[in-house]
Amino acid sequence: MFSMNRRSAAVIPLLLASALGLAACTNASAETTSDTGSQQAGASDVGDAVPVNEEARALLPESIRNSGTLVFASDPTYPPFEYMDTDNKTLIGFDIDLTDLVAHSLGLKAEHTAATFDTILPGLTSGKYDVGVSSFSITADRKKAVDFVPYMAGGTAIGVATGNPKNLSLTDKSLCGQRIAAQKGSTQALTQGPKFSKDCVAAGEPAIDIQTFPGQSDANLALISGRVDAILSDSVSLAFQGEESGGKFEVAGDMDYQRAGVGLAVKKNSQLTKALDKAMEDLLDSEAYGKVYADWKVPTRTQIDAADFAKYSK
């Protein structure tokens, strides 16, 4: 699991597929089954990295402890956090490796299932999945519907055509009147984009044309093809995808606009949240946590410590 070679081999085909208009093949539906879009991580993958956390395991709901499995749902269009390996069936990425560690620390196996981003939180409420892991920003509105277990922190960035020919920025009114892409159900689509547009109108400028897409790869393709002028997305993922796009787009300006906690999503008021809280809080102090960052080359500025964990858990 902890191999940069797998990432390098898989990410290039994924982004080439987006550029050729084949993004739909990595945008699995919420109906993906364990035969076509999921992966189970055996203890041999992570057993040497973290021991079983008996205190956290004791907090698990009995039904999950007895089942031996945690079902994680992710949107596989978001490298380096979650995306499909070259077999187009196996989910890999930073979030996948991290949650394999969490599951093992609870004495469980992780089952990873592909889903579209905007269906994951409803799937938790209905009991279809145990945990959502897809770079979910922890927001007040989302916390009304689900619990969160923080594991990193990040912000928003803007993706633009290489060279930023329109001089677009998140810190002025340059987005006014522009066509801006965002992933459906994301903080950028639901909150930040509409706020930017409202501010434009209040300043006497034209509103932003916010266009939402089911997967991040679809939004990237819209920018590459010129159908939109920019993308609003998570800064780390967007920068990574820009670097891997072969110069087709890049991140401009502020890399962590409106920095916020990022967390595992769990059904509201679930006993499982308590077990995950204990497992994650202890994992933050382990070498394994830093190793996942190093393996996937995720910037260390997004790591959190015990103080951050407490802040974002509130």
CSV table of C-alpha atoms in Angstrom, one decimal:
chain,number,residue,atom,x,y,z
A,1,MET,CA,0.0,0.0,0.0
A,2,PHE,CA,2.7,2.5,0.9
A,3,SER,CA,4.3,2.8,-2.5
A,4,MET,CA,4.9,5.9,-4.6
A,5,ASN,CA,5.4,3.6,-7.7
A,6,ARG,CA,1.7,2.7,-7.7
A,7,ARG,CA,0.7,6.3,-7.6
A,8,SER,CA,3.0,7.4,-10.4
A,9,ALA,CA,1.8,4.5,-12.6
A,10,ALA,CA,-1.9,5.3,-12.1
A,11,VAL,CA,-2.2,9.1,-12.0
A,12,ILE,CA,-0.9,9.7,-15.6
A,13,PRO,CA,-3.5,7.5,-17.3
A,14,LEU,CA,-6.2,9.0,-15.1
A,15,LEU,CA,-5.4,12.6,-16.2
A,16,LEU,CA,-4.9,11.7,-19.8
A,17,ALA,CA,-8.3,10.1,-19.7
A,18,SER,CA,-9.8,13.4,-18.4
A,19,ALA,CA,-8.1,15.3,-21.2
A,20,LEU,CA,-9.5,13.0,-23.8
A,21,GLY,CA,-13.0,13.2,-22.4
A,22,LEU,CA,-13.0,9.8,-20.8
A,23,ALA,CA,-13.4,11.0,-17.2
A,24,ALA,CA,-16.7,9.1,-16.8
A,25,CYS,CA,-14.8,5.8,-16.5
A,26,THR,CA,-13.4,6.9,-13.1
A,27,ASN,CA,-16.6,8.5,-11.8
A,28,ALA,CA,-18.2,5.5,-10.3
A,29,SER,CA,-21.8,5.7,-9.1
A,30,ALA,CA,-23.0,5.3,-5.6
A,31,GLU,CA,-24.3,1.9,-6.6
A,32,THR,CA,-20.8,0.5,-7.1
A,33,THR,CA,-20.5,-3.0,-5.6
A,34,SER,CA,-17.7,-4.6,-3.8
A,35,ASP,CA,-16.9,-6.7,-7.0
A,36,THR,CA,-16.4,-3.6,-9.3
A,37,GLY,CA,-15.3,-0.8,-7.1
A,38,SER,CA,-14.0,-1.8,-3.7
A,39,GLN,CA,-10.9,-3.1,-2.1
A,40,GLN,CA,-10.2,-4.9,1.1
A,41,ALA,CA,-6.9,-4.1,2.8
A,42,GLY,CA,-5.6,-7.2,4.6
A,43,ALA,CA,-3.7,-6.8,7.9
A,44,SER,CA,-0.5,-7.7,6.1
A,45,ASP,CA,-0.7,-4.3,4.3
A,46,VAL,CA,-0.6,-2.2,7.5
A,47,GLY,CA,0.0,-4.6,10.4
A,48,ASP,CA,3.6,-3.5,10.9
A,49,ALA,CA,2.7,0.2,10.8
A,50,VAL,CA,0.3,0.5,13.8
A,51,PRO,CA,-0.8,-1.9,16.5
A,52,VAL,CA,-4.4,-2.6,17.4
A,53,ASN,CA,-5.6,0.2,19.7
A,54,GLU,CA,-7.5,-1.8,22.2
A,55,GLU,CA,-9.0,1.2,24.0
A,56,ALA,CA,-10.4,2.5,20.7
A,57,ARG,CA,-11.6,-1.0,19.6
A,58,ALA,CA,-13.6,-1.3,22.9
A,59,LEU,CA,-15.6,1.8,21.8
A,60,LEU,CA,-16.8,0.2,18.6
A,61,PRO,CA,-20.5,-0.6,18.1
A,62,GLU,CA,-20.8,-4.3,18.7
A,63,SER,CA,-22.3,-4.9,15.2
A,64,ILE,CA,-19.2,-3.4,13.5
A,65,ARG,CA,-16.7,-5.1,15.9
A,66,ASN,CA,-18.4,-8.5,15.1
A,67,SER,CA,-18.5,-7.9,11.4
A,68,GLY,CA,-14.7,-7.3,11.3
A,69,THR,CA,-15.1,-4.7,8.5
A,70,LEU,CA,-15.4,-0.9,8.1
A,71,VAL,CA,-17.0,0.2,4.8
A,72,PHE,CA,-15.5,3.5,3.5
A,73,ALA,CA,-17.0,5.5,0.6
A,74,SER,CA,-14.9,7.8,-1.5
A,75,ASP,CA,-15.2,9.7,-4.8
A,76,PRO,CA,-12.4,8.3,-7.0
A,77,THR,CA,-11.8,11.4,-9.0
A,78,TYR,CA,-9.6,13.2,-6.5
A,79,PRO,CA,-5.9,12.4,-6.8
A,80,PRO,CA,-3.7,12.1,-4.7
A,81,PHE,CA,-6.4,11.5,-2.1
A,82,GLU,CA,-8.6,8.9,-3.8
A,83,TYR,CA,-8.6,7.6,-7.3
A,84,MET,CA,-8.6,4.4,-9.4
A,85,ASP,CA,-5.5,2.4,-10.0
A,86,THR,CA,-4.7,1.3,-13.5
A,87,ASP,CA,-7.0,-1.7,-13.2
A,88,ASN,CA,-9.9,0.9,-12.9
A,89,LYS,CA,-11.3,-1.1,-10.0
A,90,THR,CA,-8.9,-0.6,-7.1
A,91,LEU,CA,-9.1,2.6,-5.0
A,92,ILE,CA,-5.7,4.0,-4.0
A,93,GLY,CA,-4.5,7.3,-2.6
A,94,PHE,CA,-3.6,9.2,0.6
A,95,ASP,CA,-7.1,8.8,2.1
A,96,ILE,CA,-7.1,5.1,1.3
A,97,ASP,CA,-3.8,4.4,3.0
A,98,LEU,CA,-4.7,6.5,6.0
A,99,THR,CA,-8.0,4.8,6.6
A,100,ASP,CA,-6.4,1.4,6.1
A,101,LEU,CA,-4.3,2.4,9.1
A,102,VAL,CA,-7.3,3.5,11.1
A,103,ALA,CA,-9.2,0.3,10.4
A,104,HIS,CA,-6.3,-1.8,11.4
A,105,SER,CA,-5.8,0.1,14.6
A,106,LEU,CA,-9.4,-0.9,15.4
A,107,GLY,CA,-8.8,-4.5,14.6
A,108,LEU,CA,-10.9,-4.3,11.4
A,109,LYS,CA,-10.4,-4.6,7.7
A,110,ALA,CA,-11.2,-1.6,5.4
A,111,GLU,CA,-13.5,-2.1,2.5
A,112,HIS,CA,-13.2,0.8,0.1
A,113,THR,CA,-16.2,1.6,-2.2
A,114,ALA,CA,-16.5,4.2,-5.0
A,115,ALA,CA,-19.3,6.7,-4.9
A,116,THR,CA,-20.1,10.1,-6.4
A,117,PHE,CA,-19.2,12.9,-3.9
A,118,ASP,CA,-22.7,14.3,-3.3
A,119,THR,CA,-24.1,10.8,-2.5
A,120,ILE,CA,-21.6,9.9,0.2
A,121,LEU,CA,-23.1,11.8,3.2
A,122,PRO,CA,-26.7,10.7,2.4
A,123,GLY,CA,-25.3,7.1,2.2
A,124,LEU,CA,-24.0,7.5,5.8
A,125,THR,CA,-27.4,8.6,7.0
A,126,SER,CA,-29.1,5.6,5.3
A,127,GLY,CA,-26.5,3.1,6.7
A,128,LYS,CA,-25.2,2.2,3.2
A,129,TYR,CA,-21.6,3.1,4.3
A,130,ASP,CA,-19.9,3.3,7.7
A,131,VAL,CA,-17.5,6.2,6.9
A,132,GLY,CA,-17.1,8.8,4.2
A,133,VAL,CA,-13.5,9.7,3.3
A,134,SER,CA,-13.3,12.1,0.4
A,135,SER,CA,-11.5,15.2,1.5
A,136,PHE,CA,-14.6,16.5,3.3
A,137,SER,CA,-14.1,20.0,4.7
A,138,ILE,CA,-15.6,20.3,8.2
A,139,THR,CA,-18.3,22.9,8.0
A,140,ALA,CA,-21.1,24.0,10.3
A,141,ASP,CA,-23.8,23.0,7.8
A,142,ARG,CA,-22.3,19.5,7.3
A,143,LYS,CA,-21.9,19.0,11.0
A,144,LYS,CA,-25.7,19.3,11.3
A,145,ALA,CA,-26.1,16.2,9.3
A,146,VAL,CA,-23.0,14.0,10.2
A,147,ASP,CA,-20.2,13.7,12.7
A,148,PHE,CA,-16.6,14.4,11.7
A,149,VAL,CA,-13.2,12.9,12.8
A,150,PRO,CA,-10.5,15.4,11.8
A,151,TYR,CA,-7.3,14.1,10.1
A,152,MET,CA,-5.8,17.1,8.2
A,153,ALA,CA,-6.4,20.7,7.4
A,154,GLY,CA,-6.5,22.5,4.1
A,155,GLY,CA,-8.0,25.4,2.1
A,156,THR,CA,-9.3,26.3,-1.3
A,157,ALA,CA,-7.4,27.3,-4.4
A,158,ILE,CA,-8.2,28.4,-7.9
A,159,GLY,CA,-7.1,26.4,-11.0
A,160,VAL,CA,-6.6,28.4,-14.2
A,161,ALA,CA,-5.3,28.0,-17.7
A,162,THR,CA,-1.5,27.9,-17.7
A,163,GLY,CA,0.0,31.4,-17.2
A,164,ASN,CA,-3.3,32.7,-15.8
A,165,PRO,CA,-4.2,34.8,-18.9
A,166,LYS,CA,-7.2,36.4,-17.2
A,167,ASN,CA,-5.2,37.2,-13.9
A,168,LEU,CA,-7.9,35.5,-11.8
A,169,SER,CA,-7.6,35.5,-8.0
A,170,LEU,CA,-9.6,34.6,-4.9
A,171,THR,CA,-8.7,37.9,-3.2
A,172,ASP,CA,-10.2,40.5,-5.6
A,173,LYS,CA,-13.2,40.9,-7.9
A,174,SER,CA,-11.5,39.2,-10.9
A,175,LEU,CA,-13.8,36.2,-10.7
A,176,CYS,CA,-16.9,38.4,-11.3
A,177,GLY,CA,-18.6,37.5,-14.6
A,178,GLN,CA,-16.4,34.5,-15.1
A,179,ARG,CA,-17.4,30.8,-15.6
A,180,ILE,CA,-16.2,28.9,-12.6
A,181,ALA,CA,-16.3,25.1,-12.2
A,182,ALA,CA,-16.7,23.3,-8.9
A,183,GLN,CA,-17.5,19.7,-7.9
A,184,LYS,CA,-21.2,19.1,-7.1
A,185,GLY,CA,-21.8,18.9,-3.3
A,186,SER,CA,-18.4,20.5,-2.5
A,187,THR,CA,-17.8,23.5,-0.1
A,188,GLN,CA,-16.7,25.4,-3.2
A,189,ALA,CA,-20.0,24.7,-5.0
A,190,LEU,CA,-22.3,25.1,-2.1
A,191,THR,CA,-20.8,28.0,-0.1
A,192,GLN,CA,-17.7,29.7,-1.4
A,193,GLY,CA,-18.7,30.1,-5.0
A,194,PRO,CA,-22.1,31.6,-4.2
A,195,LYS,CA,-20.5,33.9,-1.6
A,196,PHE,CA,-18.0,35.2,-4.2
A,197,SER,CA,-20.9,35.7,-6.6
A,198,LYS,CA,-23.0,37.6,-4.1
A,199,ASP,CA,-20.1,39.9,-3.2
A,200,CYS,CA,-19.7,40.6,-7.0
A,201,VAL,CA,-23.3,41.6,-7.3
A,202,ALA,CA,-23.1,43.7,-4.1
A,203,ALA,CA,-20.2,45.6,-5.6
A,204,GLY,CA,-22.0,46.3,-8.8
A,205,GLU,CA,-20.1,43.6,-10.8
A,206,PRO,CA,-21.7,40.8,-12.8
A,207,ALA,CA,-22.5,37.5,-11.0
A,208,ILE,CA,-20.2,34.5,-11.3
A,209,ASP,CA,-21.5,31.7,-13.6
A,210,ILE,CA,-20.9,28.8,-11.2
A,211,GLN,CA,-21.0,25.4,-13.0
A,212,THR,CA,-21.0,22.2,-11.0
A,213,PHE,CA,-19.7,18.8,-12.2
A,214,PRO,CA,-20.2,15.3,-10.7
A,215,GLY,CA,-16.5,14.6,-10.5
A,216,GLN,CA,-13.3,16.6,-10.1
A,217,SER,CA,-12.0,15.1,-13.3
A,218,ASP,CA,-15.0,16.5,-15.1
A,219,ALA,CA,-14.3,20.0,-13.8
A,220,ASN,CA,-10.7,19.7,-14.8
A,221,LEU,CA,-11.7,18.7,-18.3
A,222,ALA,CA,-14.1,21.7,-18.6
A,223,LEU,CA,-11.1,24.0,-17.8
A,224,ILE,CA,-8.7,22.2,-20.2
A,225,SER,CA,-11.3,22.4,-23.0
A,226,GLY,CA,-12.1,26.1,-22.4
A,227,ARG,CA,-15.7,25.6,-21.3
A,228,VAL,CA,-15.0,27.4,-18.0
A,229,ASP,CA,-12.4,30.0,-17.0
A,230,ALA,CA,-11.3,28.5,-13.6
A,231,ILE,CA,-11.9,25.8,-11.1
A,232,LEU,CA,-12.5,26.2,-7.3
A,233,SER,CA,-11.3,23.1,-5.4
A,234,ASP,CA,-9.1,21.8,-2.6
A,235,SER,CA,-5.7,23.3,-2.8
A,236,VAL,CA,-3.6,20.2,-2.4
A,237,SER,CA,-5.5,18.1,-4.9
A,238,LEU,CA,-5.8,20.9,-7.4
A,239,ALA,CA,-2.1,21.6,-7.3
A,240,PHE,CA,-1.3,17.9,-7.7
A,241,GLN,CA,-3.6,17.5,-10.7
A,242,GLY,CA,-2.3,20.7,-12.3
A,243,GLU,CA,1.3,19.4,-12.0
A,244,GLU,CA,0.3,16.1,-13.5
A,245,SER,CA,-1.8,17.6,-16.4
A,246,GLY,CA,1.2,18.2,-18.6
A,247,GLY,CA,0.9,22.0,-18.4
A,248,LYS,CA,-2.8,22.2,-19.2
A,249,PHE,CA,-3.6,24.1,-16.1
A,250,GLU,CA,-2.1,25.4,-12.9
A,251,VAL,CA,-3.0,26.9,-9.4
A,252,ALA,CA,-2.9,30.6,-9.1
A,253,GLY,CA,-2.4,32.7,-6.0
A,254,ASP,CA,-3.4,31.7,-2.4
A,255,MET,CA,-2.9,28.0,-1.8
A,256,ASP,CA,-5.0,27.8,1.4
A,257,TYR,CA,-7.9,30.2,1.2
A,258,GLN,CA,-10.2,29.8,4.1
A,259,ARG,CA,-8.2,27.0,5.7
A,260,ALA,CA,-10.5,24.5,7.5
A,261,GLY,CA,-10.3,21.0,9.0
A,262,VAL,CA,-10.8,18.0,6.9
A,263,GLY,CA,-12.4,14.9,8.4
A,264,LEU,CA,-13.8,11.4,8.1
A,265,ALA,CA,-17.6,11.7,8.0
A,266,VAL,CA,-19.7,9.4,10.2
A,267,LYS,CA,-23.5,9.0,10.8
A,268,LYS,CA,-24.7,11.7,13.2
A,269,ASN,CA,-24.4,10.7,16.9
A,270,SER,CA,-23.0,7.3,16.1
A,271,GLN,CA,-21.0,5.3,18.6
A,272,LEU,CA,-18.6,4.7,15.8
A,273,THR,CA,-17.5,8.3,16.0
A,274,LYS,CA,-16.1,7.8,19.5
A,275,ALA,CA,-14.0,4.8,18.4
A,276,LEU,CA,-12.7,6.6,15.4
A,277,ASP,CA,-11.9,9.7,17.5
A,278,LYS,CA,-9.7,7.7,19.8
A,279,ALA,CA,-8.0,5.8,17.0
A,280,MET,CA,-7.3,8.9,14.9
A,281,GLU,CA,-6.1,11.1,17.8
A,282,ASP,CA,-3.5,8.4,18.7
A,283,LEU,CA,-2.6,7.8,15.1
A,284,LEU,CA,-1.6,11.5,14.7
A,285,ASP,CA,1.3,10.9,17.1
A,286,SER,CA,2.6,7.9,15.1
A,287,GLU,CA,5.3,7.6,12.5
A,288,ALA,CA,2.8,6.0,10.2
A,289,TYR,CA,0.8,9.2,9.9
A,290,GLY,CA,3.9,11.1,8.7
A,291,LYS,CA,4.8,8.2,6.4
A,292,VAL,CA,1.4,8.4,4.5
A,293,TYR,CA,2.2,12.1,3.9
A,294,ALA,CA,5.7,11.3,2.6
A,295,ASP,CA,4.5,8.4,0.4
A,296,TRP,CA,1.9,10.6,-1.3
A,297,LYS,CA,3.9,13.8,-1.3
A,298,VAL,CA,1.1,15.7,0.4
A,299,PRO,CA,2.4,19.0,1.9
A,300,THR,CA,3.2,18.7,5.6
A,301,ARG,CA,1.5,22.1,6.2
A,302,THR,CA,-1.8,20.1,6.1
A,303,GLN,CA,-0.8,17.8,9.0
A,304,ILE,CA,-2.6,18.4,12.3
A,305,ASP,CA,-1.7,17.8,15.9
A,306,ALA,CA,-3.6,17.2,19.1
A,307,ALA,CA,-4.5,20.9,19.5
A,308,ASP,CA,-5.8,21.1,15.9
A,309,PHE,CA,-7.7,17.8,16.4
A,310,ALA,CA,-9.5,19.3,19.4
A,311,LYS,CA,-10.3,22.5,17.6
A,312,TYR,CA,-11.7,20.9,14.5
A,313,SER,CA,-13.7,18.3,16.6
A,314,LYS,CA,-15.7,21.0,18.3
